[in-house]
Amino acid sequence: MSGACSSAPRWSNLAFNTEFDHRIRQKVLKKVCPTRWEARHESVSALKERYVDVLKSLTFYSLTSKKAEERCIAVSLKKKMESFEFVLMLGLWERVLRSLHGTSKTLQQHDIDLQVARNRLNDSFSSIQNLRDDYTNIVKYAKEMCKKLNITESNFKIKIFLPLIDTVLNQLRVRFESLKEVCDVFEFLKPESIIKSKESKLIKSCYDFVLLYKSDVGSELVSQILSLKEIIVNNNLKSISNLAIFIVQHNFSTSYSEVLAACILFLTLPVTVAIAEWSFSKLKLIKNYLRNSMGQTRLSNIAVLNIEQHRTAKLSLDNIISQFSNLKARRMKF
């Protein structure tokens, strides 16, 4: 697709090529960004909506372009797109990426915790699992589209559809297995688990947790959890975050210090490494070829200032300059 739309006029023609667009703005074709799942969903979704328009544009260029290479690319792309397999894959991938799109958005939120992330991932997993049994509806879309365009059908389910869905499900299962394991360790901290779990199971979970985080939490956690069970039974607490807020707001921080420490451990665990990747991208912006001689200490400090812009903006430059001048003054005042 990139070869056929490498110039602005061609891309504009592919993106907006119907009279309907003058009344209602449809989706614009998006270029795929290899590192952003959102971009993949936007690209596939836009292509699905503008499929007929893209075929018209490719036909136009294959007939009218003055460049032989352009005509060949347009004909080749049009031939690939005018197949039952392509239409079916387009509908299938749009459904798969749609299921993951909302989860991707949720995982990017700053105030998300592991439990919410796990629930959203489970929702996506279930959605794609249900998609495995929804082959009929996906084929129905492809058949209707192909019927309009006189495209022939081929056997597709066993060779492509089922392996694709199974691969996506397996990747989701493998990639987020560690997140599930961490959530299972903290499962006993959920208010619902504290209230409904048997005392023996609760004690075992607490001791297992203390052994795992012995440098952060003490054995008093067991007695504090059992004591807290009687207090929160009549409070409608839904999550570990709610439990931590409840302890702080009711001045129980001293009485249930180990429980609060366990809650803080859970809430401060990172859901994804997206922030870390973003930090590395910031380093590239700061240390470019013009500043290649910058030392590690200065680079790290400037990176922190750049990443934490919302805090840096609140600093008083006058105070910083004053402190810097006092430290660097050649003559000290006695």
Tab-separated table of C-alpha atoms in Angstrom:
chain	number	residue	atom	x	y	z
A	1	MET	CA	0.000	0.000	0.000
A	2	SER	CA	2.857	2.382	0.812
A	3	GLY	CA	4.231	2.178	-2.722
A	4	ALA	CA	0.920	3.212	-4.255
A	5	CYS	CA	0.363	6.147	-1.899
A	6	SER	CA	3.825	7.610	-1.362
A	7	SER	CA	2.744	11.092	-2.469
A	8	ALA	CA	0.261	13.456	-0.826
A	9	PRO	CA	-2.209	13.610	-3.768
A	10	ARG	CA	-2.366	9.813	-4.074
A	11	TRP	CA	-2.808	9.377	-0.324
A	12	SER	CA	-5.531	12.038	-0.332
A	13	ASN	CA	-7.289	10.231	-3.151
A	14	LEU	CA	-7.168	6.938	-1.271
A	15	ALA	CA	-8.383	8.543	1.950
A	16	PHE	CA	-11.249	10.643	0.525
A	17	ASN	CA	-12.673	9.504	-2.759
A	18	THR	CA	-16.472	9.544	-2.524
A	19	GLU	CA	-19.169	12.184	-2.654
A	20	PHE	CA	-20.485	10.806	0.646
A	21	ASP	CA	-17.398	12.203	2.383
A	22	HIS	CA	-18.520	15.760	1.641
A	23	ARG	CA	-21.544	15.172	3.882
A	24	ILE	CA	-20.210	12.723	6.498
A	25	ARG	CA	-16.487	12.400	7.143
A	26	GLN	CA	-15.560	8.717	7.067
A	27	LYS	CA	-12.418	7.196	8.520
A	28	VAL	CA	-9.158	8.212	6.899
A	29	LEU	CA	-6.637	5.522	5.969
A	30	LYS	CA	-3.872	5.314	8.559
A	31	LYS	CA	-0.275	4.247	8.110
A	32	VAL	CA	0.729	1.319	10.323
A	33	CYS	CA	3.074	2.100	13.219
A	34	PRO	CA	4.984	-1.124	14.091
A	35	THR	CA	5.234	-0.267	17.816
A	36	ARG	CA	1.666	0.916	18.514
A	37	TRP	CA	-1.273	-1.509	18.734
A	38	GLU	CA	-3.680	1.417	18.528
A	39	ALA	CA	-2.288	2.325	15.112
A	40	ARG	CA	-2.834	-1.237	13.897
A	41	HIS	CA	-6.490	-1.155	14.933
A	42	GLU	CA	-7.002	2.271	13.355
A	43	SER	CA	-5.329	1.160	10.107
A	44	VAL	CA	-7.303	-2.076	9.755
A	45	SER	CA	-10.586	-0.461	10.818
A	46	ALA	CA	-10.174	2.374	8.306
A	47	LEU	CA	-9.269	-0.037	5.494
A	48	LYS	CA	-12.315	-2.186	6.268
A	49	GLU	CA	-14.615	0.847	6.130
A	50	ARG	CA	-12.980	2.273	2.981
A	51	TYR	CA	-12.355	-1.060	1.225
A	52	VAL	CA	-14.471	-0.281	-1.845
A	53	ASP	CA	-13.046	3.247	-2.118
A	54	VAL	CA	-9.482	1.899	-2.029
A	55	LEU	CA	-10.295	-0.575	-4.822
A	56	LYS	CA	-11.738	2.266	-6.908
A	57	SER	CA	-8.615	4.366	-6.338
A	58	LEU	CA	-6.304	1.479	-7.243
A	59	THR	CA	-8.321	0.858	-10.416
A	60	PHE	CA	-8.046	4.551	-11.264
A	61	TYR	CA	-4.241	4.551	-10.859
A	62	SER	CA	-3.788	1.272	-12.724
A	63	LEU	CA	-5.545	2.823	-15.736
A	64	THR	CA	-4.445	6.457	-15.654
A	65	SER	CA	-0.993	6.618	-14.061
A	66	LYS	CA	1.809	7.690	-16.397
A	67	LYS	CA	4.434	5.725	-14.439
A	68	ALA	CA	4.764	2.021	-15.263
A	69	GLU	CA	5.952	1.133	-11.735
A	70	GLU	CA	2.927	2.872	-10.215
A	71	ARG	CA	0.551	0.986	-12.515
A	72	CYS	CA	2.198	-2.358	-11.633
A	73	ILE	CA	1.955	-1.689	-7.879
A	74	ALA	CA	-1.694	-0.633	-8.190
A	75	VAL	CA	-2.590	-3.746	-10.230
A	76	SER	CA	-0.722	-6.021	-7.800
A	77	LEU	CA	-2.403	-4.523	-4.712
A	78	LYS	CA	-5.823	-4.634	-6.359
A	79	LYS	CA	-5.352	-8.302	-7.256
A	80	LYS	CA	-4.424	-9.181	-3.651
A	81	MET	CA	-7.334	-7.213	-2.227
A	82	GLU	CA	-9.855	-8.767	-4.621
A	83	SER	CA	-9.649	-12.188	-2.981
A	84	PHE	CA	-11.981	-13.903	-0.548
A	85	GLU	CA	-9.039	-14.614	1.760
A	86	PHE	CA	-8.093	-10.916	2.006
A	87	VAL	CA	-11.667	-9.803	2.759
A	88	LEU	CA	-12.082	-12.535	5.366
A	89	MET	CA	-8.749	-11.695	7.020
A	90	LEU	CA	-9.676	-8.011	7.022
A	91	GLY	CA	-12.928	-8.713	8.866
A	92	LEU	CA	-11.213	-11.155	11.228
A	93	TRP	CA	-8.306	-8.887	12.190
A	94	GLU	CA	-10.634	-5.943	12.702
A	95	ARG	CA	-12.579	-8.007	15.258
A	96	VAL	CA	-9.400	-9.237	16.991
A	97	LEU	CA	-7.787	-5.793	17.200
A	98	ARG	CA	-11.088	-4.241	18.302
A	99	SER	CA	-11.125	-6.617	21.280
A	100	LEU	CA	-7.567	-5.613	22.212
A	101	HIS	CA	-7.981	-1.888	21.523
A	102	GLY	CA	-9.951	-1.080	24.688
A	103	THR	CA	-7.545	-3.107	26.820
A	104	SER	CA	-4.575	-1.295	25.290
A	105	LYS	CA	-6.171	2.050	26.186
A	106	THR	CA	-6.835	0.887	29.758
A	107	LEU	CA	-3.265	-0.353	30.274
A	108	GLN	CA	-1.952	3.107	29.355
A	109	GLN	CA	-3.791	4.822	32.206
A	110	HIS	CA	-1.600	6.141	35.025
A	111	ASP	CA	-4.012	5.231	37.849
A	112	ILE	CA	-4.555	1.592	36.864
A	113	ASP	CA	-3.597	-1.280	39.188
A	114	LEU	CA	-2.776	-4.924	38.484
A	115	GLN	CA	-6.251	-6.204	39.352
A	116	VAL	CA	-7.977	-3.885	36.867
A	117	ALA	CA	-5.379	-4.796	34.231
A	118	ARG	CA	-5.965	-8.493	34.854
A	119	ASN	CA	-9.747	-8.091	34.558
A	120	ARG	CA	-9.450	-6.199	31.258
A	121	LEU	CA	-7.039	-8.801	29.866
A	122	ASN	CA	-9.439	-11.572	30.896
A	123	ASP	CA	-12.239	-9.713	29.080
A	124	SER	CA	-10.126	-9.509	25.915
A	125	PHE	CA	-9.163	-13.170	26.211
A	126	SER	CA	-12.821	-14.196	26.581
A	127	SER	CA	-13.845	-11.966	23.672
A	128	ILE	CA	-11.283	-13.541	21.332
A	129	GLN	CA	-12.162	-17.008	22.624
A	130	ASN	CA	-15.814	-16.348	21.749
A	131	LEU	CA	-14.644	-15.155	18.340
A	132	ARG	CA	-13.280	-18.655	17.728
A	133	ASP	CA	-16.872	-19.938	17.751
A	134	ASP	CA	-18.175	-17.024	15.685
A	135	TYR	CA	-16.712	-18.101	12.356
A	136	THR	CA	-20.144	-18.033	10.684
A	137	ASN	CA	-20.680	-14.296	11.218
A	138	ILE	CA	-17.166	-13.428	10.020
A	139	VAL	CA	-17.661	-15.518	6.878
A	140	LYS	CA	-21.068	-13.902	6.381
A	141	TYR	CA	-19.463	-10.440	6.216
A	142	ALA	CA	-16.817	-11.694	3.774
A	143	LYS	CA	-19.408	-13.444	1.576
A	144	GLU	CA	-21.613	-10.351	1.387
A	145	MET	CA	-18.668	-8.144	0.467
A	146	CYS	CA	-17.331	-10.637	-2.095
A	147	LYS	CA	-20.786	-11.099	-3.614
A	148	LYS	CA	-21.021	-7.357	-4.263
A	149	LEU	CA	-17.609	-7.375	-5.956
A	150	ASN	CA	-17.898	-10.794	-7.696
A	151	ILE	CA	-14.993	-12.321	-5.716
A	152	THR	CA	-14.859	-16.157	-5.476
A	153	GLU	CA	-14.831	-18.026	-2.122
A	154	SER	CA	-12.227	-20.563	-0.930
A	155	ASN	CA	-11.827	-23.026	1.981
A	156	PHE	CA	-10.351	-20.983	4.791
A	157	LYS	CA	-11.421	-22.048	8.290
A	158	ILE	CA	-9.061	-24.946	9.064
A	159	LYS	CA	-5.922	-23.591	7.388
A	160	ILE	CA	-6.019	-19.936	8.498
A	161	PHE	CA	-8.907	-18.927	10.776
A	162	LEU	CA	-8.493	-21.435	13.640
A	163	PRO	CA	-4.643	-21.294	13.705
A	164	LEU	CA	-4.769	-17.475	13.776
A	165	ILE	CA	-7.235	-17.315	16.701
A	166	ASP	CA	-5.323	-20.018	18.602
A	167	THR	CA	-2.055	-18.114	18.099
A	168	VAL	CA	-3.554	-14.869	19.438
A	169	LEU	CA	-5.037	-16.664	22.467
A	170	ASN	CA	-1.765	-18.462	23.168
A	171	GLN	CA	0.235	-15.215	22.949
A	172	LEU	CA	-2.172	-13.473	25.335
A	173	ARG	CA	-1.896	-16.393	27.743
A	174	VAL	CA	1.924	-16.539	27.625
A	175	ARG	CA	2.626	-12.785	27.674
A	176	PHE	CA	0.426	-12.066	30.684
A	177	GLU	CA	1.046	-15.250	32.671
A	178	SER	CA	3.409	-13.419	35.047
A	179	LEU	CA	0.792	-10.721	35.679
A	180	LYS	CA	-1.733	-13.425	36.581
A	181	GLU	CA	0.764	-15.047	38.967
A	182	VAL	CA	1.399	-11.732	40.753
A	183	CYS	CA	-2.341	-11.072	41.058
A	184	ASP	CA	-2.831	-14.553	42.522
A	185	VAL	CA	-0.230	-13.787	45.209
A	186	PHE	CA	-2.164	-10.650	46.234
A	187	GLU	CA	-5.583	-12.299	45.848
A	188	PHE	CA	-6.045	-12.673	49.630
A	189	LEU	CA	-5.834	-8.852	50.009
A	190	LYS	CA	-9.039	-8.258	48.053
A	191	PRO	CA	-11.822	-7.245	50.487
A	192	GLU	CA	-14.087	-9.930	49.026
A	193	SER	CA	-11.442	-12.612	49.683
A	194	ILE	CA	-10.814	-11.363	53.237
A	195	ILE	CA	-14.526	-11.582	54.049
A	196	LYS	CA	-15.437	-14.835	52.260
A	197	SER	CA	-12.280	-16.972	52.576
A	198	LYS	CA	-11.962	-19.576	55.299
A	199	GLU	CA	-9.643	-18.627	58.156
A	200	SER	CA	-7.231	-21.496	57.436
A	201	LYS	CA	-6.905	-20.508	53.777
A	202	LEU	CA	-6.453	-16.843	54.711
A	203	ILE	CA	-3.689	-17.678	57.206
A	204	LYS	CA	-1.856	-19.850	54.647
A	205	SER	CA	-2.071	-17.101	51.992
A	206	CYS	CA	-0.722	-14.536	54.478
A	207	TYR	CA	2.252	-16.713	55.474
A	208	ASP	CA	3.065	-17.443	51.815
A	209	PHE	CA	2.955	-13.706	51.132
A	210	VAL	CA	5.200	-12.885	54.128
A	211	LEU	CA	7.771	-15.453	52.958
A	212	LEU	CA	7.771	-13.901	49.495
A	213	TYR	CA	8.013	-10.278	50.710
A	214	LYS	CA	9.792	-10.833	54.045
A	215	SER	CA	11.900	-7.669	53.670
A	216	ASP	CA	8.761	-5.503	53.347
A	217	VAL	CA	6.072	-7.205	55.448
A	218	GLY	CA	6.201	-8.890	58.867
A	219	SER	CA	4.358	-11.871	60.341
A	220	GLU	CA	1.923	-9.471	62.083
A	221	LEU	CA	0.114	-9.388	58.750
A	222	VAL	CA	-1.756	-12.590	59.680
A	223	SER	CA	-3.322	-11.243	62.875
A	224	GLN	CA	-4.036	-7.860	61.269
A	225	ILE	CA	-5.871	-9.446	58.330
A	226	LEU	CA	-8.003	-11.593	60.658
A	227	SER	CA	-8.793	-8.552	62.803
A	228	LEU	CA	-9.583	-6.396	59.772
A	229	LYS	CA	-12.066	-8.995	58.538
A	230	GLU	CA	-14.544	-8.030	61.280
A	231	ILE	CA	-14.226	-4.305	60.516
A	232	ILE	CA	-14.728	-4.306	56.741
A	233	VAL	CA	-17.526	-6.893	56.626
A	234	ASN	CA	-20.219	-4.182	56.566
A	235	ASN	CA	-18.304	-1.819	54.251
A	236	ASN	CA	-18.784	-2.026	50.510
A	237	LEU	CA	-15.107	-2.246	49.517
A	238	LYS	CA	-14.535	-3.493	45.979
A	239	SER	CA	-10.766	-3.476	45.490
A	240	ILE	CA	-7.364	-3.396	47.189
A	241	SER	CA	-7.180	0.305	46.359
A	242	ASN	CA	-10.458	0.882	48.249
A	243	LEU	CA	-9.056	-1.073	51.208
A	244	ALA	CA	-5.918	1.106	51.362
A	245	ILE	CA	-8.016	4.294	51.212
A	246	PHE	CA	-10.314	2.922	53.954
A	247	ILE	CA	-7.346	2.229	56.274
A	248	VAL	CA	-5.862	5.710	55.755
A	249	GLN	CA	-9.156	7.613	56.023
A	250	HIS	CA	-10.123	5.882	59.299
A	251	ASN	CA	-6.649	6.425	60.839
A	252	PHE	CA	-5.918	2.685	60.958
A	253	SER	CA	-2.422	3.130	59.476
A	254	THR	CA	-0.727	2.253	62.783
A	255	SER	CA	-3.059	-0.582	63.777
A	256	TYR	CA	-2.942	-2.226	60.342
A	257	SER	CA	0.489	-1.096	59.161
A	258	GLU	CA	1.405	-4.471	57.610
A	259	VAL	CA	-1.870	-4.653	55.677
A	260	LEU	CA	-1.321	-1.112	54.411
A	261	ALA	CA	2.264	-1.983	53.417
A	262	ALA	CA	0.983	-4.993	51.441
A	263	CYS	CA	-1.625	-2.791	49.729
A	264	ILE	CA	1.043	-0.219	48.819
A	265	LEU	CA	3.231	-2.996	47.380
A	266	PHE	CA	0.372	-4.113	45.147
A	267	LEU	CA	-0.614	-0.601	44.045
A	268	THR	CA	2.957	0.435	43.187
A	269	LEU	CA	3.751	-2.603	41.033
A	270	PRO	CA	3.931	-1.501	37.365
A	271	VAL	CA	1.222	-2.866	35.087
A	272	THR	CA	3.280	-2.505	31.894
A	273	VAL	CA	6.761	-1.431	30.789
A	274	ALA	CA	5.327	1.239	28.486
A	275	ILE	CA	6.575	4.082	30.724
A	276	ALA	CA	10.082	2.596	30.711
A	277	GLU	CA	10.031	2.370	26.903
A	278	TRP	CA	8.834	5.961	26.754
A	279	SER	CA	11.732	6.937	29.027
A	280	PHE	CA	14.208	5.401	26.581
A	281	SER	CA	12.596	7.316	23.725
A	282	LYS	CA	13.102	10.501	25.754
A	283	LEU	CA	16.794	9.668	26.156
A	284	LYS	CA	17.116	9.488	22.373
A	285	LEU	CA	15.623	12.968	22.074
A	286	ILE	CA	18.034	14.379	24.660
A	287	LYS	CA	21.240	12.616	23.666
A	288	ASN	CA	21.387	12.947	19.898
A	289	TYR	CA	24.427	13.166	17.631
A	290	LEU	CA	24.873	16.861	18.503
A	291	ARG	CA	25.224	16.037	22.209
A	292	ASN	CA	27.153	12.808	21.957
A	293	SER	CA	29.767	13.885	24.514
A	294	MET	CA	27.209	14.295	27.322
A	295	GLY	CA	28.119	12.349	30.470
A	296	GLN	CA	25.907	9.650	32.008
A	297	THR	CA	25.109	11.626	35.182
A	298	ARG	CA	24.003	14.739	33.326
A	299	LEU	CA	22.035	12.679	30.816
A	300	SER	CA	20.180	10.844	33.599
A	301	ASN	CA	19.376	14.067	35.448
A	302	ILE	CA	18.112	15.863	32.337
A	303	ALA	CA	16.081	12.781	31.395
A	304	VAL	CA	14.374	12.801	34.801
A	305	LEU	CA	13.547	16.512	34.414
A	306	ASN	CA	12.168	15.863	30.930
A	307	ILE	CA	10.127	12.808	31.903
A	308	GLU	CA	8.709	14.470	35.037
A	309	GLN	CA	7.674	17.639	33.197
A	310	HIS	CA	4.577	18.195	35.342
A	311	ARG	CA	6.824	18.470	38.419
A	312	THR	CA	9.616	20.365	36.679
A	313	ALA	CA	7.144	23.070	35.593
A	314	LYS	CA	6.303	23.781	39.245
A	315	LEU	CA	9.929	24.476	40.247
A	316	SER	CA	10.984	28.079	40.827
A	317	LEU	CA	13.806	28.982	38.447
A	318	ASP	CA	14.806	31.964	40.615
A	319	ASN	CA	15.368	29.703	43.631
A	320	ILE	CA	17.310	27.201	41.524
A	321	ILE	CA	19.554	29.938	40.094
A	322	SER	CA	20.084	31.397	43.568
A	323	GLN	CA	21.075	28.023	45.041
A	324	PHE	CA	23.329	27.275	42.069
A	325	SER	CA	25.109	30.641	42.346
A	326	ASN	CA	25.665	30.131	46.082
A	327	LEU	CA	27.192	26.711	45.493
A	328	LYS	CA	29.425	27.936	42.659
A	329	ALA	CA	30.464	31.271	44.228
A	330	ARG	CA	34.261	31.655	44.359
A	331	ARG	CA	34.164	33.817	47.472
A	332	MET	CA	32.361	32.502	50.480
A	333	LYS	CA	30.665	34.953	52.825
A	334	PHE	CA	31.631	34.518	56.490
